[in-house]
Coordinates of C-alpha atoms and ligand atoms in Angstrom, one line a residue:
X4 CA 110.8 13.0 223.4
X5 CA 112.9 11.4 220.9
X6 CA 113.3 13.4 217.7
X7 CA 111.6 12.1 214.7
X8 CA 112.1 15.1 212.6
X9 CA 112.7 14.3 209.0
X10 CA 115.7 16.1 207.2
X11 CA 114.4 19.0 205.6
X12 CA 113.6 20.4 203.1
X13 CA 112.5 17.7 200.6
X14 CA 114.6 17.6 197.5
X15 CA 112.9 19.8 195.0
X16 CA 113.6 20.6 191.1
X17 CA 114.1 24.2 190.0
X18 CA 110.9 24.2 188.3
X19 CA 109.1 23.2 191.5
X20 CA 110.9 25.9 193.5
X21 CA 109.9 28.5 190.8
X22 CA 106.3 27.5 190.6
X23 CA 105.8 27.2 194.3
X24 CA 107.3 30.5 195.0
X25 CA 105.4 32.3 192.3
X26 CA 102.3 30.8 193.8
X27 CA 103.5 31.7 197.4
X28 CA 104.5 35.3 196.8
X29 CA 101.1 36.0 194.7
X30 CA 99.2 34.6 197.8
X31 CA 101.3 36.7 200.1
X32 CA 100.7 39.9 198.1
X33 CA 97.0 39.0 197.7
X34 CA 96.7 38.7 201.6
X35 CA 98.4 41.4 203.1
X36 CA 101.6 39.2 204.0
X37 CA 103.3 42.6 203.4
X38 CA 106.0 45.2 204.6
X39 CA 106.6 48.6 203.6
X40 CA 109.8 48.6 201.4
X41 CA 113.0 49.9 202.7
X42 CA 113.5 53.9 202.5
X43 CA 114.3 54.9 198.9
X44 CA 117.2 57.1 200.0
X45 CA 120.3 55.3 201.1
X46 CA 120.6 58.3 203.7
X47 CA 117.5 57.2 205.6
X48 CA 114.2 58.8 205.6
X49 CA 110.8 57.0 206.1
X50 CA 109.9 54.1 203.8
X51 CA 107.4 54.8 201.0
X52 CA 103.9 55.0 202.3
X53 CA 102.3 53.9 199.3
X54 CA 103.9 50.8 198.3
X55 CA 104.6 47.5 199.6
X56 CA 106.6 44.3 199.0
X57 CA 105.9 40.8 200.5
X58 CA 107.1 40.0 203.9
X59 CA 109.8 37.3 204.0
X60 CA 108.5 33.9 204.2
X61 CA 109.6 30.3 204.0
X62 CA 108.5 28.4 201.0
X63 CA 107.6 25.4 202.9
X64 CA 106.3 24.8 206.5
X65 CA 109.0 23.6 208.8
X66 CA 108.8 20.3 210.7
X67 CA 108.1 20.8 214.4
X68 CA 107.3 17.9 217.0
X69 CA 103.5 17.9 217.4
X70 CA 103.7 17.0 221.2
X71 CA 106.1 20.1 222.0
X72 CA 104.0 22.4 219.8
X73 CA 100.9 21.2 222.1
X74 CA 103.1 21.9 225.1
X75 CA 103.7 25.4 224.1
X76 CA 100.0 26.1 223.9
X77 CA 99.2 24.4 227.4
X78 CA 102.0 26.5 228.8
X79 CA 100.5 29.7 227.7
X80 CA 97.5 30.0 230.2
X81 CA 100.2 29.4 233.0
X82 CA 102.4 32.1 231.6
X83 CA 99.4 34.3 231.5
X84 CA 98.6 33.7 235.1
X85 CA 102.3 34.0 236.2
X86 CA 103.0 37.2 234.7
X87 CA 99.5 38.7 235.9
X88 CA 100.8 37.8 239.4
X89 CA 104.2 39.3 239.1
X90 CA 102.8 42.6 237.8
X91 CA 100.4 43.3 240.6
X92 CA 103.2 42.2 243.3
X93 CA 105.0 45.4 243.7
X94 CA 107.2 44.2 246.4
X95 CA 108.5 41.6 243.9
X96 CA 109.2 44.1 241.1
X97 CA 110.8 46.4 243.7
X98 CA 113.1 43.6 244.7
X99 CA 114.0 42.6 241.3
X100 CA 113.8 45.7 239.1
X101 CA 114.0 48.5 241.7
X102 CA 117.0 47.0 243.4
X103 CA 120.1 46.8 241.3
X104 CA 118.7 46.9 237.8
X105 CA 117.9 50.5 237.9
X106 CA 121.2 51.5 239.2
X107 CA 122.6 50.3 236.1
X108 CA 120.3 50.6 233.3
X109 CA 119.0 54.1 232.5
X110 CA 116.0 52.9 230.5
X111 CA 114.7 50.5 233.1
X112 CA 115.2 53.1 235.7
X113 CA 113.2 55.7 233.8
X114 CA 110.3 53.1 233.3
X115 CA 110.6 52.4 237.2
X116 CA 110.4 56.0 238.1
X117 CA 107.4 56.5 235.7
X118 CA 105.5 53.6 237.5
X119 CA 106.2 54.8 240.9
X120 CA 105.1 58.3 239.9
X121 CA 101.8 56.8 238.8
X122 CA 101.5 55.0 241.9
X123 CA 102.1 58.1 243.9
X124 CA 99.6 60.3 242.0
X125 CA 97.2 57.5 242.2
X126 CA 96.5 54.6 239.8
X127 CA 93.2 55.9 237.7
X128 CA 92.7 52.5 236.2
X129 CA 93.4 49.2 238.3
X130 CA 93.1 47.0 234.9
X131 CA 96.3 46.0 233.2
X132 CA 96.1 44.3 229.7
X133 CA 98.8 41.7 228.6
X134 CA 99.1 40.5 225.0
X135 CA 102.0 38.1 225.4
X136 CA 104.3 36.1 223.2
X137 CA 106.3 33.4 224.8
X138 CA 109.0 32.3 222.6
X139 CA 110.8 29.0 222.5
X140 CA 113.5 26.9 220.8
X141 CA 114.0 23.4 220.4
X142 CA 116.9 22.0 222.5
X143 CA 118.6 18.8 221.9
X144 CA 118.7 17.3 225.5
X145 CA 121.2 14.4 224.7
X146 CA 123.1 12.7 221.8
X147 CA 119.9 10.5 220.9
X148 CA 118.2 13.5 219.3
X149 CA 115.8 13.8 222.3
X150 CA 114.0 17.4 222.0
X151 CA 112.6 19.6 224.6
X152 CA 111.0 23.0 224.5
X153 CA 112.9 25.7 226.1
X154 CA 111.8 29.3 226.7
X155 CA 113.9 32.1 225.0
X156 CA 112.0 35.1 226.5
X157 CA 108.4 36.3 227.2
X158 CA 107.5 39.4 225.7
X159 CA 105.0 41.8 227.6
X160 CA 105.1 44.6 225.1
X161 CA 104.6 45.0 221.4
X162 CA 104.7 41.3 220.7
X163 CA 104.3 41.2 216.9
X164 CA 104.0 39.1 213.9
X165 CA 100.8 37.2 215.2
X166 CA 98.7 38.5 212.3
X167 CA 101.2 37.9 209.4
X168 CA 101.9 34.5 210.7
X169 CA 98.2 34.0 210.8
X170 CA 98.1 34.5 207.2
X171 CA 101.4 32.5 206.5
X172 CA 99.8 29.4 208.2
X173 CA 96.8 30.1 205.7
X174 CA 99.5 30.4 202.9
X175 CA 100.9 27.0 203.6
X176 CA 97.6 25.5 204.0
X177 CA 96.6 26.9 200.7
X178 CA 99.6 25.6 198.9
X179 CA 98.9 22.1 200.4
X180 CA 95.4 22.4 199.0
X181 CA 96.2 23.7 195.6
X182 CA 99.4 21.7 194.8
X183 CA 99.7 19.0 197.5
X184 CA 103.4 20.5 197.4
X185 CA 103.8 18.3 194.3
X186 CA 103.9 15.2 196.8
X187 CA 107.4 16.2 197.6
X188 CA 107.1 14.8 201.3
X189 CA 104.5 12.5 203.1
X190 CA 104.7 15.1 205.9
X191 CA 103.4 18.0 204.0
X192 CA 99.8 17.2 204.9
X193 CA 97.2 19.9 205.4
X194 CA 95.8 18.1 208.7
X195 CA 99.1 18.5 210.3
X196 CA 99.4 22.3 209.7
X197 CA 97.7 23.8 212.7
X198 CA 95.0 26.7 212.1
X199 CA 96.7 29.8 213.5
X200 CA 94.5 31.8 216.1
X201 CA 97.1 34.4 216.7
X202 CA 95.2 37.3 215.3
X203 CA 91.9 36.2 216.9
X204 CA 93.6 36.1 220.3
X205 CA 95.2 39.5 219.9
X206 CA 91.9 41.1 218.8
X207 CA 90.0 39.5 221.4
X208 CA 92.1 40.5 224.2
X209 CA 92.1 44.3 223.0
X210 CA 88.1 44.0 222.5
X211 CA 87.9 42.7 226.1
X212 CA 89.7 45.6 227.3
X213 CA 87.5 48.1 225.4
X214 CA 84.3 46.5 226.6
X215 CA 85.5 46.2 230.3
X216 CA 86.1 50.1 230.0
X217 CA 82.8 50.7 228.6
X218 CA 81.1 48.7 231.3
X219 CA 83.0 50.7 234.2
X220 CA 82.5 54.2 232.5
X221 CA 79.0 53.9 231.4
X222 CA 78.2 57.4 231.4
X223 CA 80.9 58.6 229.0
X224 CA 80.0 56.0 226.5
X225 CA 76.9 57.5 225.7
X226 CA 77.9 60.9 224.6
X227 CA 81.4 60.2 223.3
X228 CA 83.0 58.1 220.7
X229 CA 85.4 55.7 222.4
X230 CA 88.2 54.2 220.3
X231 CA 91.4 52.2 221.0
X232 CA 94.6 53.9 220.5
X233 CA 97.5 52.2 218.8
X234 CA 100.8 53.9 219.8
X235 CA 103.0 53.4 217.0
X236 CA 106.5 54.1 215.5
X237 CA 107.0 56.6 212.8
X238 CA 107.9 55.0 209.7
X239 CA 107.1 51.5 210.7
X240 CA 107.7 48.9 208.2
X241 CA 105.7 46.2 209.8
X242 CA 102.6 48.4 209.7
X243 CA 100.3 45.6 208.0
X244 CA 100.7 43.4 211.0
X245 CA 99.1 46.1 213.2
X246 CA 96.5 47.1 210.7
X247 CA 95.2 43.5 210.5
X248 CA 94.4 43.7 214.3
X249 CA 92.7 47.1 213.7
X250 CA 90.4 45.6 210.7
X251 CA 89.7 42.6 213.0
X252 CA 88.7 44.8 215.8
X253 CA 86.3 46.6 213.7
X254 CA 84.8 43.8 211.7
X255 CA 84.4 41.3 214.5
X256 CA 84.1 43.3 217.5
X257 CA 82.8 46.8 216.3
X258 CA 85.5 48.7 217.8
X259 CA 87.3 51.6 216.0
X260 CA 91.0 52.3 216.2
X261 CA 93.1 55.3 215.9
X262 CA 96.9 55.4 215.5
X263 CA 99.4 57.8 216.6
X264 CA 103.2 58.2 217.6
X265 CA 104.5 59.5 221.0
X266 CA 105.5 62.5 219.5
X267 CA 102.1 63.1 217.8
X268 CA 100.3 62.5 221.0
X269 CA 102.4 65.0 222.8
X270 CA 100.3 67.5 220.8
X271 CA 96.9 65.7 220.6
X272 CA 96.3 63.8 223.8
X273 CA 94.8 65.2 226.8
X274 CA 93.4 64.2 230.3
X275 CA 90.0 65.3 231.4
X276 CA 88.0 65.2 234.6
X277 CA 88.7 63.9 238.0
X278 CA 88.9 60.4 236.9
X279 CA 91.6 61.4 234.2
X280 CA 89.9 60.2 231.0
X281 CA 92.0 60.1 227.9
X282 CA 91.1 62.1 224.9
X283 CA 92.8 62.3 221.4
X284 CA 91.8 65.1 219.0
X285 CA 91.8 63.6 215.6
X286 CA 92.7 66.5 213.2
X287 CA 91.0 65.1 210.0
X288 CA 87.9 64.3 212.1
X289 CA 88.1 67.6 213.6
X290 CA 87.0 66.7 217.2
X291 CA 88.2 64.6 220.1
X292 CA 87.6 61.0 221.0
X293 CA 87.7 59.1 224.3
X294 CA 90.3 56.4 224.4
X295 CA 89.4 53.0 226.1
X296 CA 92.6 51.1 225.5
X297 CA 96.2 52.3 224.7
X298 CA 98.0 49.5 222.7
X299 CA 101.7 50.1 222.6
X300 CA 103.5 48.9 219.5
X301 CA 106.1 51.6 220.3
X302 CA 107.9 52.5 223.6
X303 CA 109.7 49.4 224.3
X304 CA 113.2 50.8 223.3
X305 CA 115.2 53.9 224.3
X306 CA 115.0 55.1 220.7
X307 CA 111.3 55.6 220.9
X308 CA 111.9 58.4 223.5
X309 CA 114.3 60.6 221.9
X310 CA 113.4 63.7 224.0
X311 CA 111.9 64.1 227.4
X312 CA 108.6 65.1 225.7
X313 CA 108.0 61.4 224.8
X314 CA 108.4 60.3 228.4
X315 CA 106.1 63.0 229.5
X316 CA 103.5 61.8 226.8
X317 CA 104.0 58.1 228.3
X318 CA 103.4 59.4 231.8
X319 CA 100.3 61.1 230.7
X320 CA 98.9 58.0 229.2
X321 CA 100.0 55.9 232.2
X322 CA 98.2 58.3 234.7
X323 CA 95.0 58.1 232.5
X324 CA 91.9 56.2 233.0
X325 CA 92.4 54.3 229.6
X326 CA 93.4 50.7 230.1
X327 CA 97.0 50.2 229.0
X328 CA 98.2 47.3 227.2
X329 CA 100.9 47.1 228.8
X330 CA 101.2 49.2 231.9
X331 CA 104.7 50.2 232.9
X332 CA 104.5 47.6 235.6
X333 CA 103.6 44.9 233.0
X334 CA 106.3 46.0 230.8
X335 CA 108.9 45.8 233.6
X336 CA 107.5 42.3 234.5
X337 CA 108.9 41.2 231.0
X338 CA 112.4 42.2 231.8
X339 CA 114.9 39.4 231.3
X340 CA 116.0 40.0 234.9
X341 CA 112.5 38.9 236.1
X342 CA 112.8 35.7 233.8
X343 CA 116.1 34.9 235.3
X344 CA 115.0 35.4 238.9
X345 CA 112.0 33.1 238.4
X346 CA 114.5 30.3 237.6
X347 CA 116.2 30.7 240.9
X348 CA 115.1 28.0 243.5
X349 CA 111.7 28.4 245.1
X350 CA 110.9 31.8 243.5
X351 CA 108.2 30.4 241.0
X352 CA 106.8 28.4 243.7
X353 CA 106.5 31.5 246.1
X354 CA 104.4 33.1 243.3
X355 CA 102.0 30.3 242.4
X356 CA 101.7 28.1 245.3
X357 CA 100.4 30.5 247.8
X358 CA 96.7 30.6 248.4
X359 CA 96.7 34.6 248.7
X360 CA 98.0 35.0 245.4
X361 CA 95.2 33.2 243.5
X362 CA 94.8 29.5 242.5
X363 CA 97.2 27.2 244.1
X364 CA 99.2 25.5 241.0
X365 CA 99.7 21.8 241.3
X366 CA 103.2 20.4 241.2
X367 CA 102.7 19.1 237.9
X368 CA 101.9 22.6 236.5
X369 CA 105.0 24.0 238.5
X370 CA 107.1 21.2 236.9
X371 CA 106.0 21.8 233.4
X372 CA 106.7 25.4 233.5
X373 CA 110.1 25.0 235.2
X374 CA 111.1 22.5 232.6
X375 CA 110.6 25.1 230.0
X376 CA 113.3 27.2 231.6
X377 CA 117.1 27.1 230.4
X378 CA 119.8 27.5 233.1
X379 CA 119.9 31.2 234.0
X380 CA 122.3 33.2 236.2
X381 CA 122.6 36.8 237.6
X382 CA 125.7 38.6 237.4
X383 CA 126.2 39.5 241.1
X384 CA 129.5 39.5 242.5
X385 CA 130.9 36.2 243.7
X386 CA 127.8 34.3 241.9
X387 CA 128.1 31.4 239.7
X388 CA 127.2 33.7 236.8
X389 CA 130.3 35.6 237.1
X390 CA 132.3 32.5 237.5
X391 CA 131.1 31.1 234.3
X392 CA 131.2 34.4 232.3
X393 CA 134.8 35.0 233.4
X394 CA 135.9 31.5 232.1
X395 CA 136.3 31.4 228.3
X396 CA 135.7 27.6 228.1
X397 CA 132.5 27.7 230.0
X398 CA 131.3 31.1 228.5
X399 CA 131.5 29.4 225.1
X400 CA 128.1 27.7 225.9
X401 CA 126.3 31.0 227.2
X402 CA 124.6 34.2 225.9
X403 CA 124.9 37.4 227.9
X404 CA 121.7 39.6 227.7
X405 CA 121.0 43.2 228.8
X406 CA 117.6 44.4 229.8
X407 CA 116.5 45.2 226.1
X408 CA 114.0 44.4 223.7
X409 CA 113.9 44.4 220.0
X410 CA 116.9 42.1 219.0
X411 CA 120.6 42.7 218.2
X412 CA 121.7 43.4 221.9
X413 CA 123.0 40.1 223.0
X414 CA 126.3 38.9 223.5
X415 CA 127.4 35.4 222.5
X416 CA 130.1 32.9 223.6
X417 CA 133.6 34.2 222.9
X418 CA 132.5 37.9 223.1
X419 CA 131.3 37.5 226.8
X420 CA 134.6 37.4 228.6
X421 CA 136.0 40.7 226.9
X422 CA 132.6 42.4 227.3
X423 CA 132.8 41.8 231.0
X424 CA 136.4 43.0 231.1
X425 CA 135.3 46.3 229.5
X426 CA 132.2 46.7 231.9
X427 CA 134.6 46.2 234.8
X428 CA 137.1 48.6 233.4
X429 CA 134.4 51.2 232.9
X430 CA 133.3 50.8 236.7
X431 CA 137.0 51.3 237.7
X432 CA 137.2 54.3 235.7
X433 CA 134.1 56.0 236.3
X434 CA 133.6 54.7 239.9
X435 CA 130.9 52.5 241.2
X436 CA 127.4 53.2 242.4
X437 CA 126.2 52.5 246.0
X438 CA 123.1 50.4 247.0
X439 CA 119.6 51.9 246.8
X440 CA 119.3 51.3 250.5
X441 CA 122.2 53.6 251.0
X442 CA 124.6 50.6 251.9
X443 CA 128.2 50.6 251.0
X444 CA 127.8 47.6 248.7
X445 CA 128.8 48.7 245.2
X446 CA 126.7 47.8 242.1
X447 CA 128.7 47.0 238.9
X448 CA 127.5 47.4 235.5
X449 CA 127.5 43.8 234.8
X450 CA 124.6 43.3 237.2
X451 CA 122.3 44.8 234.5
X452 CA 122.9 41.6 232.3
X453 CA 121.8 38.0 232.9
X454 CA 123.4 35.0 231.6
X455 CA 121.7 32.3 230.0
X456 CA 122.9 28.8 228.6
X457 CA 122.4 28.4 224.9
X458 CA 119.7 26.5 223.7
X459 CA 120.9 23.8 220.9
X460 CA 118.5 23.5 218.3
X461 CA 118.5 20.5 215.8
X462 CA 121.1 21.2 213.0
X463 CA 119.8 19.1 210.2
X464 CA 116.7 21.2 209.1
X465 CA 116.7 23.7 206.1
X466 CA 114.3 25.6 204.1
X467 CA 113.7 27.9 201.1
X468 CA 113.8 31.5 202.3
X469 CA 111.7 33.8 200.0
X470 CA 112.3 37.4 200.3
X471 CA 112.1 40.3 198.0
X472 CA 115.2 41.7 196.6
X473 CA 115.2 44.6 194.5
X474 CA 118.3 43.5 192.4
X475 CA 117.3 39.8 192.0
X476 CA 114.0 40.8 190.9
X477 CA 115.3 43.1 188.2
X478 CA 117.2 40.3 186.6
X479 CA 114.8 37.3 186.9
X480 CA 110.8 37.1 186.7
X481 CA 110.8 34.7 189.7
X482 CA 110.8 35.5 193.3
X483 CA 114.0 35.3 195.2
X484 CA 114.0 31.8 197.0
X485 CA 117.4 30.8 198.6
X486 CA 118.1 27.5 199.9
X487 CA 119.3 27.8 203.5
X488 CA 120.8 24.3 204.5
X489 CA 120.8 25.0 208.1
X490 CA 118.0 27.0 209.7
X491 CA 116.8 27.6 213.4
X492 CA 113.2 28.1 214.1
X493 CA 111.7 29.9 216.9
X494 CA 108.2 29.2 218.1
X495 CA 106.2 31.9 219.8
X496 CA 102.7 31.1 221.6
X497 CA 100.3 33.9 222.1
X498 CA 98.1 34.6 225.0
X499 CA 96.2 37.6 226.4
X500 CA 95.0 38.5 230.0
X501 CA 93.1 41.5 231.5
X502 CA 93.4 41.6 235.1
X503 CA 93.1 43.9 238.0
X504 CA 95.3 44.9 240.7
X505 CA 93.5 44.7 244.3
X506 CA 94.6 47.3 246.7
X507 CA 97.2 45.8 249.1
X508 CA 97.4 46.9 252.9
X509 CA 101.1 47.7 252.7
X510 CA 103.8 47.9 250.0
X511 CA 106.0 45.3 251.4
X512 CA 103.1 43.0 252.6
X513 CA 102.5 39.8 250.4
X514 CA 100.3 41.4 247.7
X515 CA 97.1 39.8 246.9
X516 CA 97.0 38.1 243.6
X517 CA 95.4 39.5 240.5
X518 CA 91.6 39.5 239.8
X519 CA 91.4 38.1 236.2
X520 CA 88.5 39.7 234.1
X521 CA 89.5 38.0 230.8
X522 CA 92.0 35.3 229.6
X523 CA 92.5 33.6 226.3
X524 CA 95.5 31.7 224.9
X525 CA 96.0 30.5 221.3
X526 CA 97.9 31.1 218.1
X527 CA 101.5 30.9 217.2
X528 CA 104.6 32.5 215.4
X529 CA 107.2 30.4 213.7
X530 CA 110.1 32.6 212.8
X531 CA 113.1 30.7 210.8
X532 CA 116.5 32.1 210.4
X533 CA 119.5 30.7 208.6
X534 CA 122.0 29.6 211.1
X535 CA 125.9 30.2 210.7
X536 CA 128.3 30.0 213.3
X537 CA 131.8 31.6 213.3
X538 CA 134.5 31.7 215.9
X539 CA 133.3 34.9 217.4
X540 CA 129.9 33.5 218.0
X541 CA 126.4 33.0 216.4
X542 CA 125.9 35.1 213.4
X543 CA 122.1 35.1 213.3
X544 CA 120.7 35.4 209.5
X545 CA 117.6 37.0 208.5
X546 CA 114.4 35.7 209.8
X547 CA 111.5 34.7 207.6
X548 CA 107.9 34.0 208.7
X549 CA 107.2 30.3 208.7
X550 CA 104.6 27.9 210.0
X551 CA 104.8 24.6 211.6
X552 CA 104.0 21.3 210.1
X553 CA 103.5 18.8 213.1
X554 CA 105.3 15.6 213.1
Ligands
ADP5 P1 115.2 40.1 222.2 O1 114.4 40.9 223.3 O2 116.3 41.2 221.6 O3 114.2 39.6 221.2 P2 116.0 37.4 222.9 O4 116.1 37.0 224.3 O5 114.6 37.1 222.3 O6 116.1 39.1 222.8 O7 117.2 37.0 222.1 C1 117.2 37.4 220.7 C2 117.5 36.2 219.8 O8 118.9 35.4 220.4 C3 116.6 35.2 219.9 O9 115.5 35.3 218.9 C4 117.3 33.9 219.7 O10 117.5 33.6 218.3 C5 118.6 34.0 220.4 N1 118.7 33.6 221.6 C6 118.4 34.2 222.6 N2 118.6 33.4 223.8 C7 119.1 32.3 223.3 C8 119.6 31.0 224.0 N3 119.6 30.9 225.4 N4 120.1 30.1 223.2 C9 120.0 30.3 221.9 N5 119.6 31.3 221.3 C10 119.1 32.4 222.1
MG6 MG1 113.1 38.0 221.3

């Protein structure tokens, strides 16, 4: 579609910026659009537990093409279905993850070993629960400003900010109602600011898991208290995003939540009975409770497993009868390597146009999903990926990504060639590893990366970014709103799916598709960051939570 995005933000006086940011920050603090502050000590330590600052927000919603927003929402049920199919297809995961990736990526190797251990000891709970967020950037297809929606990645673990963005969407709608944004722009209309169902979708998925568990283990439910367990990081600054899901679960679904870190659970969790029910002892309560669903808001990064004990605890949770959101298999399905392989010719089709794996997708559905892919390459020897990444002129349009989550790991543009040279040097120094099948073929470190063409978002959009700044607020009694003349906005779409692996005859036989118990899509996250480029690459600014105004 041709871009009709207006230049942004509209011109505002200082009085208007001050008044709107005061209103915005008061609304944010009144509606839990909040973060824990940074640790008080410059040498680290936990953030203060009993204080909050407002989360970083954009003052105005950002313009987004209505048709592409709707496309993101239409794509989500397809992505839900696709990632459920990948998760239950052990042969596929074995080929993509269990092949080369685990030989060069320690973290993926540990997760893969964990999953195989669970399969060996017997899967107590065949249900997997996914709470997904598929992230997109707008891509300028040509010189005429034609825009397309391109996927950055799909998150299968700890997809965050849905609840806070639900509140920011309400904040921008509130400002539209209460101030009409001072008639700054004809685009700032409340009927063009979509209601955000992210919080509702996330809580519904967890509640569906809880109720499916109760139905299947009816006996226990009568005598025990059954709760959902949130596995969280110690010192989490984004705790209120998680708390909002907890409150929604209790208020809308009548389900109670407990929170604990992997380290705490190593002391308080235990499995009981032949069916391996998971019990967690709550010290304050003085008794144990049975867990229906384990929701991981930790465990996605190596730092969450400082010692072997955390891995043992993860294994214990994984072996249990509780429904995991996600299972190790579903977490692995979210690897960037899987995303890249899906873009290879015929791979997507083999998963979704095969009667044995579930509903046969129409060609239109396959095309729609494929069109959301950016060009991606593996880094296997002699492939196109290595050719591009070794040529400074061509590498300038690409980003190199390791199999990691959580931001800050990517290698951009000019940094790609030297990074590759370093990896190859390490291989030469330390010796290469041989193939998992015992073949002589050597695996290179670079094969743990994927190469992705850079998405090129429109460059004429800006916004006011409002974030708490202790020094600025000591000097002036207005919130710290900074005009960022060039911003990039990343749209996330939320979906949830509860599905079951059916037993397959043989590991290497075509796996039967998943049996879906519950599925729902809806809601979004818009994150906006200042964009600055330098010769070395893209220096990403600090993201704020935003909401779309549809154009
Ligand atoms: P992570 O798992 O660390 O979140 P992502 O794949 O989401 O990894 O990359 C982090 C950020 O890098 C994204 O939020 C986006 O801003 C930027 N990015 C990633 N891939 C691309 C791409 N192909 N084009 C442009 N920017 C990208
Ligand atoms: Mg990301």
